[in-house]
Coordinates of C-alpha atoms in Angstrom, one line a residue:
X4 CA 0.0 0.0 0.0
X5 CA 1.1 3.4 -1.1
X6 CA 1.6 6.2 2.1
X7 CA 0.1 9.3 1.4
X8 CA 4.3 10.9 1.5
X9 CA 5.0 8.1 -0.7
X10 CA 2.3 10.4 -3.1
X11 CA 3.5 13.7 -2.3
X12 CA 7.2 12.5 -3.5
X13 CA 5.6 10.9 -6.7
X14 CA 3.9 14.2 -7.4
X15 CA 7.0 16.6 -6.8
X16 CA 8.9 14.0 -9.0
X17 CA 6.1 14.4 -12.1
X18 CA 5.4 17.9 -11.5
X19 CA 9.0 18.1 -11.9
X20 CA 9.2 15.4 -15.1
X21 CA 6.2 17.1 -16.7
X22 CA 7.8 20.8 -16.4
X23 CA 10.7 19.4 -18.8
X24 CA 8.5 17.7 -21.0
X25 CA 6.7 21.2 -22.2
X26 CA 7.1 25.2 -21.9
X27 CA 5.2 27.9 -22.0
X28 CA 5.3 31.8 -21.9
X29 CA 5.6 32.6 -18.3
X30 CA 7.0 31.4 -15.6
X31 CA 4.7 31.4 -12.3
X32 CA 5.9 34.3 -9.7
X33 CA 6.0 34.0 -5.8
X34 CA 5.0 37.0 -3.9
X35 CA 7.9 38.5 -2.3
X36 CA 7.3 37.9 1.4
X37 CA 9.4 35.7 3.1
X38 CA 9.1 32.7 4.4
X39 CA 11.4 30.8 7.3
X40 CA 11.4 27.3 7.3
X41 CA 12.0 25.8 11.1
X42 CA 11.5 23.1 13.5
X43 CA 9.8 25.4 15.9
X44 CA 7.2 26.4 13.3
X45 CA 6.8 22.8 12.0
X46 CA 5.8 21.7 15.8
X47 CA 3.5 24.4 15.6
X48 CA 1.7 23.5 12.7
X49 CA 2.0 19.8 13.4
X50 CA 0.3 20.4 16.7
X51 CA -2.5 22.8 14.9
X52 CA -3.4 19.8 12.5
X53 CA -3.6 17.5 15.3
X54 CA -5.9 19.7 17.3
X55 CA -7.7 20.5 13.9
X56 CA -8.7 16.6 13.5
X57 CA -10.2 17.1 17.0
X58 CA -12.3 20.4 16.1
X59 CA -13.0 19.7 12.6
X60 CA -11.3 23.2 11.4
X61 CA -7.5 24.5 11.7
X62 CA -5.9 27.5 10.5
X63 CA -2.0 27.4 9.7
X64 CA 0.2 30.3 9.1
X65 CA 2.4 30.1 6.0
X66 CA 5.5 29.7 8.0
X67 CA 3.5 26.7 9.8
X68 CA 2.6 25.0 6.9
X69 CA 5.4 25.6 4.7
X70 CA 7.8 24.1 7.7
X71 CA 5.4 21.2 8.1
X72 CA 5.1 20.5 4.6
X73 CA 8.8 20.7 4.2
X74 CA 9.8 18.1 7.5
X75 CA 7.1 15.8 6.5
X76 CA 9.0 15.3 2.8
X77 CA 12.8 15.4 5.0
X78 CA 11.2 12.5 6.9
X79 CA 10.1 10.4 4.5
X80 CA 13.5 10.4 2.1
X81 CA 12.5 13.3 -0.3
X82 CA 15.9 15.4 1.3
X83 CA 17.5 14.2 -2.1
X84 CA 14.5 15.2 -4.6
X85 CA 13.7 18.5 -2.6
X86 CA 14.8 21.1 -0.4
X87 CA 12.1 22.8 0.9
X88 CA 8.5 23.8 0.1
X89 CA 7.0 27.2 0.8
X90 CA 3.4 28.0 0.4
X91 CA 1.7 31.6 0.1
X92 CA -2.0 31.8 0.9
X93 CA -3.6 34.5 -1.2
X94 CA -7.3 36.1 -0.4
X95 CA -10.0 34.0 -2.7
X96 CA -7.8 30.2 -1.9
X97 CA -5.2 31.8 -3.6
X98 CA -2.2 29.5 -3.4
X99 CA 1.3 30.0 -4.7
X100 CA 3.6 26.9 -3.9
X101 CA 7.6 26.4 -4.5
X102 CA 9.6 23.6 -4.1
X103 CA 13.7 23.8 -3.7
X104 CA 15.2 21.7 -5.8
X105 CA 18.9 20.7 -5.8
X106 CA 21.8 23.3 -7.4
X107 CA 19.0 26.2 -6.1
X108 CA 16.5 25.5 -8.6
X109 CA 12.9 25.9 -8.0
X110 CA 9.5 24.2 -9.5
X111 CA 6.6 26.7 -8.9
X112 CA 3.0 26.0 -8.5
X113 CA 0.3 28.9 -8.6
X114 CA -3.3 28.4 -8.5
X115 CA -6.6 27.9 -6.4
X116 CA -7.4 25.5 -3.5
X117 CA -11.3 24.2 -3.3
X118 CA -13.4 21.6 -2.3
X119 CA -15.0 19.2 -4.5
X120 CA -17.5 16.5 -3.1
X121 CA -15.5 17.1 0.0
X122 CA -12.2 16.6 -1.6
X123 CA -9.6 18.9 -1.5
X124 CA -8.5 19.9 -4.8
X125 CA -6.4 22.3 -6.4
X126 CA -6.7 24.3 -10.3
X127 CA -3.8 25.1 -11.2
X128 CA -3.2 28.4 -12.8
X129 CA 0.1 28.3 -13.6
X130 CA 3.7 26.3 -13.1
X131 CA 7.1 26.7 -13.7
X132 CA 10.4 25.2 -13.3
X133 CA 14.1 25.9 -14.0
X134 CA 12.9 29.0 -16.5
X135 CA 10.2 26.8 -18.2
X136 CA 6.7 26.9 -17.6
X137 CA 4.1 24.6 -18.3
X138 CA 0.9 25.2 -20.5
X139 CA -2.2 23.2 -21.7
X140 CA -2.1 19.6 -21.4
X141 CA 1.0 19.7 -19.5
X142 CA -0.5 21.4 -16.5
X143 CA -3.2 19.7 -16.9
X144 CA -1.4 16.6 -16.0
X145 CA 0.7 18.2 -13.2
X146 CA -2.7 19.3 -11.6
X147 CA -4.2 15.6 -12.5
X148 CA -1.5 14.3 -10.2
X149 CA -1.6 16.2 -7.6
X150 CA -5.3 16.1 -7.2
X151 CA -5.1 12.1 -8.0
X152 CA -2.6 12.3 -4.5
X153 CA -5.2 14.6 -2.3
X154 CA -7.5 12.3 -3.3
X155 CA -6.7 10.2 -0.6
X156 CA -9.5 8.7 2.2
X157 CA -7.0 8.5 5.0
X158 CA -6.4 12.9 4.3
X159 CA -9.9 12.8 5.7
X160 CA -13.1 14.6 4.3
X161 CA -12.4 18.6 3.6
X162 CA -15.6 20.4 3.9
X163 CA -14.6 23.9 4.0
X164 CA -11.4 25.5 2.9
X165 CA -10.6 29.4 2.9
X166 CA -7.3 31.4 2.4
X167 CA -6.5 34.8 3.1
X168 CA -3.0 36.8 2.6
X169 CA -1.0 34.8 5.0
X170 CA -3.3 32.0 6.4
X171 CA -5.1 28.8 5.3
X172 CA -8.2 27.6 6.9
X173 CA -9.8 24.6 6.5
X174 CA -12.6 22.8 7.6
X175 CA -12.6 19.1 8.3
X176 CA -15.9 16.9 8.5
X177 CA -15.9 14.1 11.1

């Protein structure tokens, strides 16, 4: 049986295949605010989603998420693959997403986060990687996979999700 971090390594590795298979015209940009990646922060958010699957709703910080995200992948052998992962949270689930790569290269995500018969799922706008960005059926497959890999029962079942400059909430059912 496939882990659900066994997935999230599988879809860095197409997003990442797919990006050199095809380019487009422009290449996704990151707001400018910084993020820091920490232990501290990925307690933080660790102990927020843990409380959340309790309450049915948490709200992470981008630092909190982005820290998680990252330790979760260093955990489960993806150090090699990637080198971090921030996320930005943008008003109207917004989401902007980079992943380090090795030699300081990035593959960049930008899009929207929803639910869809209480599956989190993401529309991707946009993605880019080492100058190249993907278009048409190319990021349609890149979104394909990622949604195939939130599309997992043991996530649990999303019934709200919200972001706002900064901040993700998200709503759990029970």
């Amino acid at each position: 049986m496939i882990s659900r971090k066994s997935l999230l390594v599988t879809v860095v590795l197409v997003f990442v295949v797919a990006l050199l298979a095809g380019c487009g015209t422009e290449a996704v940009q990151v707001p400018d605010r910084d993020i820091n990646i920490n232990m501290d922060a990925a307690l933080a958010g660790q102990q927020k989603g843990m409380e959340g699957l309790m309450t049915g709703q948490v709200t992470w910080t981008e630092e909190e998420f982005s820290s998680f995200l990252t330790t979760l992948l260093e955990q489960n052998g993806a150090s090699g693959f990637v080198e971090g992962v921030k996320a930005w949270f943008e008003p109207e689930n917004g989401i902007v997403i980079q992943v380090g790569l090795p030699g300081g290269m990035t593959a960049d995500l930008a899009g929207k986060v929803m639910v869809q018969d209480n599956i989190l799922q993401v529309d991707l706008e946009g993605a880019s990687a080492m100058g190249l960005a993907a278009a048409g059926p190319i990021l349609d497959v890149v979104e394909g996979a990622i949604n195939r890999a939130l599309d997992d029962p043991s996530l649990g079942v999303a019934v709200d999700v919200m972001t706002d400059e900064g901040q993700i909430m998200l709503g759990i059912g029970q």
